[in-house]
PDB file of C-alpha atoms in Angstrom:
ATOM      1  CA  MET A 655      -0.021   0.383   0.461  1.00 74.00           C
ATOM      2  CA  LEU A 656       1.502   3.330  -1.237  1.00 92.00           C
ATOM      3  CA  LYS A 657       1.289   5.949   2.439  1.00 95.00           C
ATOM      4  CA  THR A 658       4.591   7.658   2.632  1.00 98.00           C
ATOM      5  CA  VAL A 659       6.019   9.687  -0.366  1.00 98.00           C
ATOM      6  CA  ALA A 660       8.897  11.478  -0.295  1.00 98.00           C
ATOM      7  CA  VAL A 661       9.976  14.376  -2.851  1.00 98.00           C
ATOM      8  CA  MET A 662      13.376  14.776  -3.143  1.00 98.00           C
ATOM      9  CA  LEU A 663      14.690  18.206  -3.908  1.00 98.00           C
ATOM     10  CA  ILE A 664      17.633  19.171  -4.895  1.00 98.00           C
ATOM     11  CA  ASP A 665      19.181  22.531  -5.376  1.00 97.00           C
ATOM     12  CA  ASP A 666      17.610  24.333  -8.812  1.00 97.00           C
ATOM     13  CA  SER A 667      14.437  22.226  -8.968  1.00 97.00           C
ATOM     14  CA  ALA A 668      11.582  22.925 -11.323  1.00 96.00           C
ATOM     15  CA  PRO A 669       8.576  24.377  -9.708  1.00 96.00           C
ATOM     16  CA  PHE A 670       5.934  22.882 -12.413  1.00 95.00           C
ATOM     17  CA  GLU A 671       7.213  19.185 -11.994  1.00 96.00           C
ATOM     18  CA  PHE A 672       7.486  19.475  -8.047  1.00 97.00           C
ATOM     19  CA  GLY A 673       4.075  20.650  -7.959  1.00 96.00           C
ATOM     20  CA  VAL A 674       2.889  18.174 -10.000  1.00 95.00           C
ATOM     21  CA  VAL A 675       3.814  15.765  -7.188  1.00 97.00           C
ATOM     22  CA  CYS A 676       2.837  18.458  -4.366  1.00 97.00           C
ATOM     23  CA  GLU A 677      -0.977  18.113  -6.077  1.00 96.00           C
ATOM     24  CA  VAL A 678      -1.257  14.371  -6.341  1.00 97.00           C
ATOM     25  CA  PHE A 679       0.638  13.207  -3.233  1.00 97.00           C
ATOM     26  CA  GLY A 680       0.012  16.376  -0.822  1.00 97.00           C
ATOM     27  CA  ILE A 681      -3.150  17.334  -0.891  1.00 96.00           C
ATOM     28  CA  ASP A 682      -5.524  16.019   1.545  1.00 95.00           C
ATOM     29  CA  ARG A 683      -8.213  14.376  -0.474  1.00 95.00           C
ATOM     30  CA  THR A 684      -9.623  11.561   1.915  1.00 95.00           C
ATOM     31  CA  GLU A 685     -13.268  13.736   1.315  1.00 94.00           C
ATOM     32  CA  ASP A 686     -13.152  12.255  -2.015  1.00 93.00           C
ATOM     33  CA  GLY A 687     -12.493   9.047  -1.161  1.00 92.00           C
ATOM     34  CA  VAL A 688      -8.311   8.746  -0.920  1.00 94.00           C
ATOM     35  CA  PRO A 689      -6.578   7.399   1.028  1.00 94.00           C
ATOM     36  CA  PRO A 690      -4.328   9.689   2.818  1.00 95.00           C
ATOM     37  CA  PHE A 691      -0.683  10.500   2.257  1.00 97.00           C
ATOM     38  CA  ASP A 692       2.204  10.620   4.590  1.00 98.00           C
ATOM     39  CA  PHE A 693       3.996  13.614   2.379  1.00 98.00           C
ATOM     40  CA  ARG A 694       7.337  14.791   3.059  1.00 98.00           C
ATOM     41  CA  VAL A 695       9.417  17.645   1.095  1.00 98.00           C
ATOM     42  CA  CYS A 696      12.822  16.858   1.400  1.00 98.00           C
ATOM     43  CA  GLY A 697      16.105  18.872   0.915  1.00 98.00           C
ATOM     44  CA  GLU A 698      19.960  17.103   1.844  1.00 97.00           C
ATOM     45  CA  ARG A 699      19.485  18.967   5.189  1.00 97.00           C
ATOM     46  CA  ALA A 700      16.640  19.479   6.949  1.00 97.00           C
ATOM     47  CA  GLY A 701      15.405  23.253   7.082  1.00 97.00           C
ATOM     48  CA  ARG A 702      18.312  24.031   4.506  1.00 97.00           C
ATOM     49  CA  PRO A 703      16.874  26.422   1.907  1.00 98.00           C
ATOM     50  CA  VAL A 704      16.976  24.826  -1.530  1.00 97.00           C
ATOM     51  CA  ARG A 705      16.901  27.490  -4.677  1.00 97.00           C
ATOM     52  CA  LEU A 706      14.406  26.528  -7.291  1.00 96.00           C
ATOM     53  CA  SER A 707      15.181  27.111 -10.714  1.00 95.00           C
ATOM     54  CA  ILE A 708      13.093  30.555 -11.156  1.00 94.00           C
ATOM     55  CA  GLY A 709      14.787  32.726  -8.041  1.00 91.00           C
ATOM     56  CA  ALA A 710      13.191  31.611  -5.230  1.00 96.00           C
ATOM     57  CA  GLN A 711      13.663  28.955  -2.641  1.00 97.00           C
ATOM     58  CA  ILE A 712      11.680  26.551  -0.574  1.00 96.00           C
ATOM     59  CA  VAL A 713      12.855  25.671   3.192  1.00 98.00           C
ATOM     60  CA  PRO A 714      12.331  21.121   3.463  1.00 98.00           C
ATOM     61  CA  GLU A 715      10.702  20.010   6.975  1.00 97.00           C
ATOM     62  CA  TYR A 716      12.368  16.700   6.220  1.00 98.00           C
ATOM     63  CA  GLY A 717      16.341  16.011   5.333  1.00 98.00           C
ATOM     64  CA  LEU A 718      17.152  13.085   3.788  1.00 98.00           C
ATOM     65  CA  GLU A 719      16.465   9.974   6.691  1.00 97.00           C
ATOM     66  CA  ALA A 720      12.905  10.594   5.712  1.00 97.00           C
ATOM     67  CA  LEU A 721      13.671   8.489   2.175  1.00 97.00           C
ATOM     68  CA  ARG A 722      14.132   5.551   4.826  1.00 94.00           C
ATOM     69  CA  GLU A 723      10.755   5.099   5.482  1.00 94.00           C
ATOM     70  CA  ALA A 724       9.116   5.959   2.121  1.00 97.00           C
ATOM     71  CA  ASP A 725       6.899   3.715  -0.209  1.00 97.00           C
ATOM     72  CA  LEU A 726       7.605   6.383  -2.890  1.00 98.00           C
ATOM     73  CA  VAL A 727      10.737   8.260  -3.158  1.00 98.00           C
ATOM     74  CA  ALA A 728       9.767  11.013  -6.190  1.00 98.00           C
ATOM     75  CA  VAL A 729      12.821  13.049  -7.906  1.00 98.00           C
ATOM     76  CA  PRO A 730      11.122  16.323  -9.898  1.00 97.00           C
ATOM     77  CA  ALA A 731      13.200  17.872 -13.242  1.00 97.00           C
ATOM     78  CA  ALA A 732      16.475  19.804 -11.627  1.00 97.00           C
ATOM     79  CA  PHE A 733      19.035  21.580 -13.667  1.00 96.00           C
ATOM     80  CA  ILE A 734      21.052  19.180 -15.595  1.00 97.00           C
ATOM     81  CA  ARG A 735      24.605  19.086 -14.346  1.00 97.00           C
ATOM     82  CA  ASP A 736      27.865  16.860 -14.777  1.00 95.00           C
ATOM     83  CA  GLU A 737      27.834  16.275 -10.636  1.00 96.00           C
ATOM     84  CA  TYR A 738      24.634  15.798  -8.062  1.00 98.00           C
ATOM     85  CA  PRO A 739      25.245  15.274  -4.213  1.00 97.00           C
ATOM     86  CA  PRO A 740      26.360  12.119  -3.193  1.00 98.00           C
ATOM     87  CA  ALA A 741      24.724  11.723  -0.206  1.00 98.00           C
ATOM     88  CA  VAL A 742      21.429  11.992  -2.181  1.00 98.00           C
ATOM     89  CA  LEU A 743      22.465   9.841  -4.636  1.00 98.00           C
ATOM     90  CA  GLU A 744      23.449   7.229  -1.701  1.00 98.00           C
ATOM     91  CA  ALA A 745      19.842   8.485   0.258  1.00 98.00           C
ATOM     92  CA  ILE A 746      18.037   7.396  -3.704  1.00 98.00           C
ATOM     93  CA  VAL A 747      20.030   3.788  -3.648  1.00 98.00           C
ATOM     94  CA  ALA A 748      19.913   2.761  -0.158  1.00 98.00           C
ATOM     95  CA  ALA A 749      15.618   3.527   0.065  1.00 98.00           C
ATOM     96  CA  HIS A 750      15.199   1.662  -3.506  1.00 98.00           C
ATOM     97  CA  ALA A 751      17.206  -1.494  -2.010  1.00 97.00           C
ATOM     98  CA  ARG A 752      15.162  -1.127   1.336  1.00 96.00           C
ATOM     99  CA  GLY A 753      11.750  -1.714  -1.577  1.00 96.00           C
ATOM    100  CA  ALA A 754      10.657   1.898  -2.308  1.00 97.00           C
ATOM    101  CA  THR A 755       8.830   2.692  -5.520  1.00 98.00           C
ATOM    102  CA  LEU A 756      11.457   5.165  -7.225  1.00 98.00           C
ATOM    103  CA  LEU A 757       9.447   8.223  -9.455  1.00 98.00           C
ATOM    104  CA  SER A 758      11.172  10.635 -11.651  1.00 98.00           C
ATOM    105  CA  VAL A 759       9.390  13.657 -13.674  1.00 97.00           C
ATOM    106  CA  CYS A 760      11.460  14.868 -16.443  1.00 96.00           C
ATOM    107  CA  SER A 761      14.899  15.026 -15.767  1.00 97.00           C
ATOM    108  CA  GLY A 762      14.261  14.070 -12.426  1.00 98.00           C
ATOM    109  CA  ALA A 763      15.741  10.944 -14.617  1.00 98.00           C
ATOM    110  CA  PHE A 764      19.140  12.123 -14.631  1.00 98.00           C
ATOM    111  CA  ILE A 765      19.631  12.004 -10.972  1.00 98.00           C
ATOM    112  CA  LEU A 766      18.309   8.237 -11.134  1.00 98.00           C
ATOM    113  CA  GLY A 767      21.151   7.155 -14.475  1.00 98.00           C
ATOM    114  CA  ALA A 768      23.957   9.068 -11.586  1.00 98.00           C
ATOM    115  CA  ALA A 769      22.530   6.709  -9.037  1.00 98.00           C
ATOM    116  CA  GLY A 770      23.402   3.807 -11.520  1.00 98.00           C
ATOM    117  CA  LEU A 771      19.528   3.232 -10.698  1.00 98.00           C
ATOM    118  CA  LEU A 772      18.501   2.755 -14.777  1.00 98.00           C
ATOM    119  CA  ASP A 773      21.575   0.908 -16.284  1.00 97.00           C
ATOM    120  CA  GLY A 774      19.803  -2.402 -17.872  1.00 97.00           C
ATOM    121  CA  ARG A 775      16.092  -0.905 -17.570  1.00 96.00           C
ATOM    122  CA  SER A 776      13.833   1.168 -19.904  1.00 96.00           C
ATOM    123  CA  CYS A 777      13.723   5.175 -18.826  1.00 97.00           C
ATOM    124  CA  THR A 778      12.090   8.086 -20.465  1.00 96.00           C
ATOM    125  CA  THR A 779      12.496  11.418 -19.890  1.00 96.00           C
ATOM    126  CA  HIS A 780      11.622  15.105 -21.705  1.00 94.00           C
ATOM    127  CA  TRP A 781      12.519  14.417 -25.535  1.00 91.00           C
ATOM    128  CA  ARG A 782      14.662  17.574 -25.438  1.00 93.00           C
ATOM    129  CA  HIS A 783      16.684  16.040 -22.464  1.00 96.00           C
ATOM    130  CA  ALA A 784      17.223  12.408 -23.884  1.00 95.00           C
ATOM    131  CA  ASP A 785      19.916  12.396 -26.791  1.00 96.00           C
ATOM    132  CA  ALA A 786      22.116  13.610 -23.394  1.00 97.00           C
ATOM    133  CA  LEU A 787      20.771  11.135 -21.176  1.00 97.00           C
ATOM    134  CA  ALA A 788      21.735   8.413 -23.764  1.00 97.00           C
ATOM    135  CA  ASP A 789      25.314   9.665 -24.429  1.00 97.00           C
ATOM    136  CA  ARG A 790      25.319   9.598 -20.431  1.00 97.00           C
ATOM    137  CA  PHE A 791      23.882   6.557 -19.738  1.00 98.00           C
ATOM    138  CA  PRO A 792      24.693   3.967 -22.604  1.00 97.00           C
ATOM    139  CA  GLU A 793      23.278   1.796 -19.883  1.00 97.00           C
ATOM    140  CA  ALA A 794      19.888   2.787 -20.051  1.00 97.00           C
ATOM    141  CA  LYS A 795      16.943   1.640 -22.395  1.00 97.00           C
ATOM    142  CA  LEU A 796      16.078   4.554 -23.609  1.00 96.00           C
ATOM    143  CA  ASP A 797      12.288   5.299 -25.272  1.00 93.00           C
ATOM    144  CA  PRO A 798      12.406   9.337 -25.835  1.00 91.00           C
ATOM    145  CA  ASP A 799       9.032   9.014 -28.076  1.00 85.00           C
ATOM    146  CA  VAL A 800       6.534   7.928 -24.485  1.00 88.00           C
ATOM    147  CA  LEU A 801       5.045   9.908 -22.007  1.00 89.00           C
ATOM    148  CA  PHE A 802       6.285   7.332 -19.367  1.00 93.00           C
ATOM    149  CA  VAL A 803       7.855   3.897 -18.460  1.00 95.00           C
ATOM    150  CA  ASP A 804       6.706   1.740 -15.409  1.00 94.00           C
ATOM    151  CA  GLU A 805       9.325  -0.608 -14.877  1.00 94.00           C
ATOM    152  CA  GLY A 806       8.111  -1.766 -11.515  1.00 93.00           C
ATOM    153  CA  ASP A 807       9.841  -0.686  -8.609  1.00 96.00           C
ATOM    154  CA  ILE A 808      10.854   2.495 -10.762  1.00 98.00           C
ATOM    155  CA  ILE A 809       8.504   4.670 -13.309  1.00 97.00           C
ATOM    156  CA  THR A 810      10.386   7.325 -15.093  1.00 97.00           C
ATOM    157  CA  SER A 811       8.192  10.277 -17.405  1.00 96.00           C
ATOM    158  CA  ALA A 812       8.525  12.849 -19.986  1.00 93.00           C
ATOM    159  CA  GLY A 813       8.133  16.443 -19.133  1.00 85.00           C
ATOM    160  CA  THR A 814       5.883  18.626 -17.387  1.00 79.00           C
ATOM    161  CA  ALA A 815       1.985  16.991 -18.583  1.00 86.00           C
ATOM    162  CA  ALA A 816       3.572  13.504 -18.404  1.00 91.00           C
ATOM    163  CA  GLY A 817       4.334  14.040 -14.731  1.00 94.00           C
ATOM    164  CA  ILE A 818       0.457  14.177 -14.078  1.00 94.00           C
ATOM    165  CA  ASP A 819       0.066  10.892 -15.629  1.00 91.00           C
ATOM    166  CA  ALA A 820       2.726   9.049 -14.530  1.00 94.00           C
ATOM    167  CA  CYS A 821       1.417  10.161 -10.953  1.00 96.00           C
ATOM    168  CA  LEU A 822      -1.855   8.734 -12.142  1.00 93.00           C
ATOM    169  CA  HIS A 823      -0.902   5.696 -12.966  1.00 91.00           C
ATOM    170  CA  LEU A 824       0.722   4.712  -9.889  1.00 95.00           C
ATOM    171  CA  VAL A 825      -1.600   6.013  -8.120  1.00 94.00           C
ATOM    172  CA  ARG A 826      -4.270   3.692 -10.663  1.00 89.00           C
ATOM    173  CA  ARG A 827      -1.800   1.106  -9.799  1.00 89.00           C
ATOM    174  CA  GLU A 828      -1.750   1.296  -6.243  1.00 92.00           C
ATOM    175  CA  LEU A 829      -4.819   2.386  -5.281  1.00 91.00           C
ATOM    176  CA  GLY A 830      -7.107   1.370  -7.551  1.00 87.00           C
ATOM    177  CA  THR A 831      -9.296   3.593 -10.387  1.00 85.00           C
ATOM    178  CA  ALA A 832     -11.773   5.157  -8.383  1.00 86.00           C
ATOM    179  CA  ALA A 833      -8.742   6.600  -6.590  1.00 91.00           C
ATOM    180  CA  ALA A 834      -7.210   8.023  -9.589  1.00 89.00           C
ATOM    181  CA  THR A 835      -9.921   9.111 -10.969  1.00 87.00           C
ATOM    182  CA  ALA A 836     -10.882  11.614  -7.911  1.00 91.00           C
ATOM    183  CA  ILE A 837      -7.703  13.231  -7.813  1.00 93.00           C
ATOM    184  CA  ALA A 838      -7.776  13.812 -11.933  1.00 89.00           C
ATOM    185  CA  ARG A 839     -11.309  15.679 -10.881  1.00 87.00           C
ATOM    186  CA  ARG A 840      -9.403  17.475  -8.973  1.00 90.00           C
ATOM    187  CA  MET A 841      -6.915  18.749 -10.972  1.00 90.00           C
ATOM    188  CA  VAL A 842      -9.735  18.694 -13.930  1.00 83.00           C
ATOM    189  CA  VAL A 843      -7.141  16.413 -16.179  1.00 82.00           C
ATOM    190  CA  PRO A 844      -7.733  12.977 -18.417  1.00 70.00           C
ATOM    191  CA  PRO A 845      -8.007  10.445 -15.826  1.00 64.00           C
ATOM    192  CA  GLN A 846      -5.944   8.199 -17.554  1.00 63.00           C
ATOM    193  CA  ARG A 847      -3.484   8.551 -20.678  1.00 64.00           C
ATOM    194  CA  ASP A 848      -1.854   5.719 -21.971  1.00 60.00           C
ATOM    195  CA  GLY A 849       2.477   5.888 -20.846  1.00 60.00           C
ATOM    196  CA  GLY A 850       2.684   4.330 -25.099  1.00 57.00           C
ATOM    197  CA  GLN A 851       1.746   7.282 -26.132  1.00 54.00           C
ATOM    198  CA  ARG A 852       3.675   9.961 -28.283  1.00 52.00           C
ATOM    199  CA  GLN A 853       5.094  13.141 -26.195  1.00 58.00           C
ATOM    200  CA  TYR A 854       5.517  15.378 -29.014  1.00 49.00           C
ATOM    201  CA  VAL A 855       3.670  15.499 -32.187  1.00 43.00           C
ATOM    202  CA  ALA A 856       4.672  16.843 -35.903  1.00 43.00           C
ATOM    203  CA  ALA A 857       1.322  17.462 -36.934  1.00 37.00           C
ATOM    204  CA  PRO A 858      -0.735  20.460 -36.490  1.00 38.00           C
ATOM    205  CA  ILE A 859      -3.456  20.267 -34.241  1.00 37.00           C
ATOM    206  CA  PRO A 860      -6.182  21.830 -36.022  1.00 38.00           C
ATOM    207  CA  GLU A 861      -6.454  25.376 -34.905  1.00 38.00           C
ATOM    208  CA  CYS A 862     -10.280  26.006 -35.268  1.00 36.00           C
ATOM    209  CA  ALA A 863     -11.916  24.438 -32.019  1.00 40.00           C
ATOM    210  CA  ALA A 864     -14.798  23.452 -34.283  1.00 43.00           C
ATOM    211  CA  ASP A 865     -12.481  21.208 -35.745  1.00 58.00           C
ATOM    212  CA  SER A 866     -11.654  19.106 -32.928  1.00 78.00           C
ATOM    213  CA  LEU A 867     -12.080  15.501 -33.012  1.00 88.00           C
ATOM    214  CA  GLU A 868     -14.014  15.607 -29.222  1.00 85.00           C
ATOM    215  CA  PRO A 869     -17.451  14.967 -30.492  1.00 90.00           C
ATOM    216  CA  LEU A 870     -16.011  11.217 -32.166  1.00 93.00           C
ATOM    217  CA  LEU A 871     -13.768  11.010 -29.244  1.00 90.00           C
ATOM    218  CA  SER A 872     -17.001  11.249 -26.649  1.00 89.00           C
ATOM    219  CA  TRP A 873     -19.226   9.367 -29.234  1.00 93.00           C
ATOM    220  CA  MET A 874     -16.569   6.336 -28.837  1.00 93.00           C
ATOM    221  CA  LEU A 875     -16.508   6.259 -25.014  1.00 91.00           C
ATOM    222  CA  GLU A 876     -20.815   6.308 -25.164  1.00 91.00           C
ATOM    223  CA  THR A 877     -20.510   3.045 -27.246  1.00 94.00           C
ATOM    224  CA  LEU A 878     -17.327   0.928 -26.131  1.00 94.00           C
ATOM    225  CA  ASP A 879     -19.384  -1.866 -26.507  1.00 93.00           C
ATOM    226  CA  THR A 880     -19.714  -1.298 -30.677  1.00 93.00           C
ATOM    227  CA  GLU A 881     -17.315  -2.505 -33.115  1.00 93.00           C
ATOM    228  CA  HIS A 882     -15.401   0.302 -34.577  1.00 94.00           C
ATOM    229  CA  THR A 883     -12.875   0.535 -37.679  1.00 94.00           C
ATOM    230  CA  VAL A 884     -10.990   3.300 -38.843  1.00 94.00           C
ATOM    231  CA  ALA A 885     -13.629   3.558 -41.795  1.00 95.00           C
ATOM    232  CA  SER A 886     -16.290   3.786 -39.460  1.00 95.00           C
ATOM    233  CA  LEU A 887     -14.552   6.093 -37.492  1.00 95.00           C
ATOM    234  CA  ALA A 888     -13.738   8.013 -40.841  1.00 94.00           C
ATOM    235  CA  ARG A 889     -17.769   7.918 -41.871  1.00 95.00           C
ATOM    236  CA  ARG A 890     -18.696   9.060 -38.296  1.00 94.00           C
ATOM    237  CA  ALA A 891     -16.604  12.242 -39.195  1.00 93.00           C
ATOM    238  CA  GLN A 892     -16.972  12.767 -42.079  1.00 93.00           C
ATOM    239  CA  LEU A 893     -13.253  12.740 -42.838  1.00 94.00           C
ATOM    240  CA  SER A 894     -11.202  10.287 -45.387  1.00 95.00           C
ATOM    241  CA  THR A 895      -9.320   7.674 -43.511  1.00 95.00           C
ATOM    242  CA  ARG A 896      -5.900   9.295 -43.670  1.00 93.00           C
ATOM    243  CA  THR A 897      -6.950  12.798 -42.996  1.00 94.00           C
ATOM    244  CA  LEU A 898      -8.715  11.155 -39.543  1.00 94.00           C
ATOM    245  CA  ALA A 899      -5.765   9.148 -38.999  1.00 92.00           C
ATOM    246  CA  ARG A 900      -3.691  12.650 -38.635  1.00 91.00           C
ATOM    247  CA  ARG A 901      -5.877  13.897 -36.687  1.00 91.00           C
ATOM    248  CA  PHE A 902      -6.435  11.406 -34.466  1.00 91.00           C
ATOM    249  CA  ALA A 903      -2.533  11.300 -34.091  1.00 87.00           C
ATOM    250  CA  ALA A 904      -2.365  14.899 -33.678  1.00 84.00           C
ATOM    251  CA  GLU A 905      -4.710  14.841 -31.020  1.00 83.00           C
ATOM    252  CA  THR A 906      -4.516  12.377 -29.129  1.00 83.00           C
ATOM    253  CA  GLY A 907      -0.687  10.687 -30.071  1.00 79.00           C
ATOM    254  CA  THR A 908      -1.903   7.510 -31.168  1.00 85.00           C
ATOM    255  CA  THR A 909      -4.264   5.236 -33.445  1.00 91.00           C
ATOM    256  CA  PRO A 910      -7.852   5.207 -32.993  1.00 93.00           C
ATOM    257  CA  GLN A 911      -7.178   1.406 -32.214  1.00 93.00           C
ATOM    258  CA  ARG A 912      -4.363   1.817 -29.467  1.00 90.00           C
ATOM    259  CA  TRP A 913      -6.855   4.577 -27.991  1.00 91.00           C
ATOM    260  CA  LEU A 914     -10.018   2.377 -28.088  1.00 92.00           C
ATOM    261  CA  ALA A 915      -8.089  -0.858 -26.570  1.00 91.00           C
ATOM    262  CA  VAL A 916      -6.781   1.608 -23.934  1.00 88.00           C
ATOM    263  CA  GLN A 917     -10.281   3.149 -22.798  1.00 90.00           C
ATOM    264  CA  ARG A 918     -11.608  -0.484 -22.649  1.00 93.00           C
ATOM    265  CA  VAL A 919      -9.178  -1.413 -20.333  1.00 91.00           C
ATOM    266  CA  ALA A 920      -9.662   1.952 -17.797  1.00 87.00           C
ATOM    267  CA  HIS A 921     -13.857   0.838 -18.295  1.00 91.00           C
ATOM    268  CA  ALA A 922     -13.156  -2.828 -17.408  1.00 92.00           C
ATOM    269  CA  ARG A 923     -11.119  -1.948 -14.430  1.00 88.00           C
ATOM    270  CA  ARG A 924     -13.517   0.264 -13.373  1.00 87.00           C
ATOM    271  CA  LEU A 925     -16.337  -2.452 -13.489  1.00 91.00           C
ATOM    272  CA  LEU A 926     -13.633  -4.742 -12.026  1.00 91.00           C
ATOM    273  CA  GLU A 927     -13.577  -3.080  -8.741  1.00 86.00           C
ATOM    274  CA  GLU A 928     -16.631  -1.976  -8.696  1.00 85.00           C
ATOM    275  CA  THR A 929     -19.175  -4.473  -9.906  1.00 89.00           C
ATOM    276  CA  GLY A 930     -19.528  -7.868  -9.266  1.00 90.00           C
ATOM    277  CA  TRP A 931     -20.100  -8.817 -12.754  1.00 93.00           C
ATOM    278  CA  GLY A 932     -18.329 -12.260 -14.707  1.00 94.00           C
ATOM    279  CA  ILE A 933     -15.882 -11.404 -17.436  1.00 94.00           C
ATOM    280  CA  ASP A 934     -17.741 -12.720 -20.385  1.00 95.00           C
ATOM    281  CA  GLU A 935     -20.263 -10.057 -19.646  1.00 95.00           C
ATOM    282  CA  ILE A 936     -17.648  -7.162 -18.954  1.00 95.00           C
ATOM    283  CA  ALA A 937     -16.014  -8.674 -21.983  1.00 94.00           C
ATOM    284  CA  ARG A 938     -18.992  -7.987 -23.468  1.00 94.00           C
ATOM    285  CA  VAL A 939     -19.895  -4.323 -22.099  1.00 94.00           C
ATOM    286  CA  CYS A 940     -16.010  -2.889 -22.977  1.00 94.00           C
ATOM    287  CA  GLY A 941     -16.631  -4.327 -27.180  1.00 94.00           C
ATOM    288  CA  PHE A 942     -13.217  -6.826 -26.609  1.00 93.00           C
ATOM    289  CA  GLY A 943     -16.293  -9.348 -27.976  1.00 88.00           C
ATOM    290  CA  SER A 944     -14.609 -12.249 -25.653  1.00 93.00           C
ATOM    291  CA  ALA A 945     -12.890 -13.110 -21.975  1.00 94.00           C
ATOM    292  CA  ALA A 946      -9.998 -14.389 -24.002  1.00 94.00           C
ATOM    293  CA  LEU A 947      -9.492 -10.627 -25.497  1.00 93.00           C
ATOM    294  CA  LEU A 948     -10.758  -9.197 -22.529  1.00 94.00           C
ATOM    295  CA  ARG A 949      -7.879 -11.141 -20.801  1.00 93.00           C
ATOM    296  CA  HIS A 950      -5.315 -10.737 -23.671  1.00 93.00           C
ATOM    297  CA  HIS A 951      -5.075  -6.683 -23.627  1.00 91.00           C
ATOM    298  CA  PHE A 952      -5.715  -6.923 -20.266  1.00 89.00           C
ATOM    299  CA  ARG A 953      -2.830  -8.238 -19.143  1.00 87.00           C
ATOM    300  CA  ARG A 954      -0.682  -6.850 -21.303  1.00 85.00           C
ATOM    301  CA  ALA A 955      -1.867  -3.230 -20.537  1.00 82.00           C
ATOM    302  CA  VAL A 956      -1.824  -3.529 -16.651  1.00 80.00           C
ATOM    303  CA  GLY A 957       0.454  -7.202 -16.236  1.00 77.00           C
ATOM    304  CA  VAL A 958      -2.129  -9.079 -14.443  1.00 81.00           C
ATOM    305  CA  THR A 959      -5.098 -10.548 -15.087  1.00 90.00           C
ATOM    306  CA  PRO A 960      -8.575  -9.413 -14.833  1.00 92.00           C
ATOM    307  CA  MET A 961      -9.342 -12.167 -11.924  1.00 91.00           C
ATOM    308  CA  ASP A 962      -5.830 -11.438 -10.206  1.00 87.00           C
ATOM    309  CA  TYR A 963      -7.252  -7.777 -10.811  1.00 84.00           C
ATOM    310  CA  ARG A 964     -10.163  -8.009  -8.612  1.00 87.00           C
ATOM    311  CA  ARG A 965      -9.530  -9.514  -5.831  1.00 83.00           C
ATOM    312  CA  THR A 966      -6.405  -6.591  -5.692  1.00 75.00           C
ATOM    313  CA  PHE A 967      -8.951  -4.208  -5.707  1.00 68.00           C
ATOM    314  CA  THR A 968     -12.617  -5.362  -5.779  1.00 58.00           C
ATOM    315  CA  GLN A 969     -15.008  -2.501  -3.706  1.00 46.00           C
ATOM    316  CA  CYS A 970     -17.599  -5.078  -3.749  1.00 39.00           C
TER     317      CYS A 970
END
């Protein structure tokens, strides 16, 4: 269970990425049904000011000793440098060895790399820093295109908003869909974006709001139990299949079929948590067609079978 969260700050930390972690884990949302977190802002020494990248300072209440009890150690973005504080790296390594999950946002991945924790692991960072990360840590398996990478005990995310996606993904993984959705609703952000979506899309998003695919996306969510093809979606949107594919990538960062699969798995997770329906019924309602197809997509996306997931997160 995710209970104690420590966020590690060093000089020249980025305030937005720090704020992302604070917004997800540092605010009491028990009135929305979210379990409380013991949230700790940490510096190398308690009470010593830490310089932010914008000409301000924060005075952490905790020092490195707080990482010893943390279930999650979050590492926000910070100015990339040749050397990082040795005591900070040692504390992060010790926390990981003890069993804590590590989560980096944007260039926070460089801190994990400097600690030797990315060697042989899949990871990501902001696309602008990808080449630098690959050059500095050649043993890391960098994927520069995705929003975040979940390696179980280490989660790395791309820049800015991708940190929100990674944090909500971790909440969903550890506490279930209801908790993640409640936090997302309060933050007024999408409750789930697939980590495999692209960070950066070269195709321009239509300038005219009337050209948005939002009505089509809403209709797809309302009709998950219906078979959708690219051709049928293009007809619905009154576009050619090529134009739909381009516009879909521009607005969602992925393909129509992959987006549908992600939404169907997300719906299946909610039904597994909140209802006692059988797997066949959930598969039908979510549009998978068969229990076998649901199991295939669910295990690939979530990492466990639907029944194992229900046993962990059921609210029935």
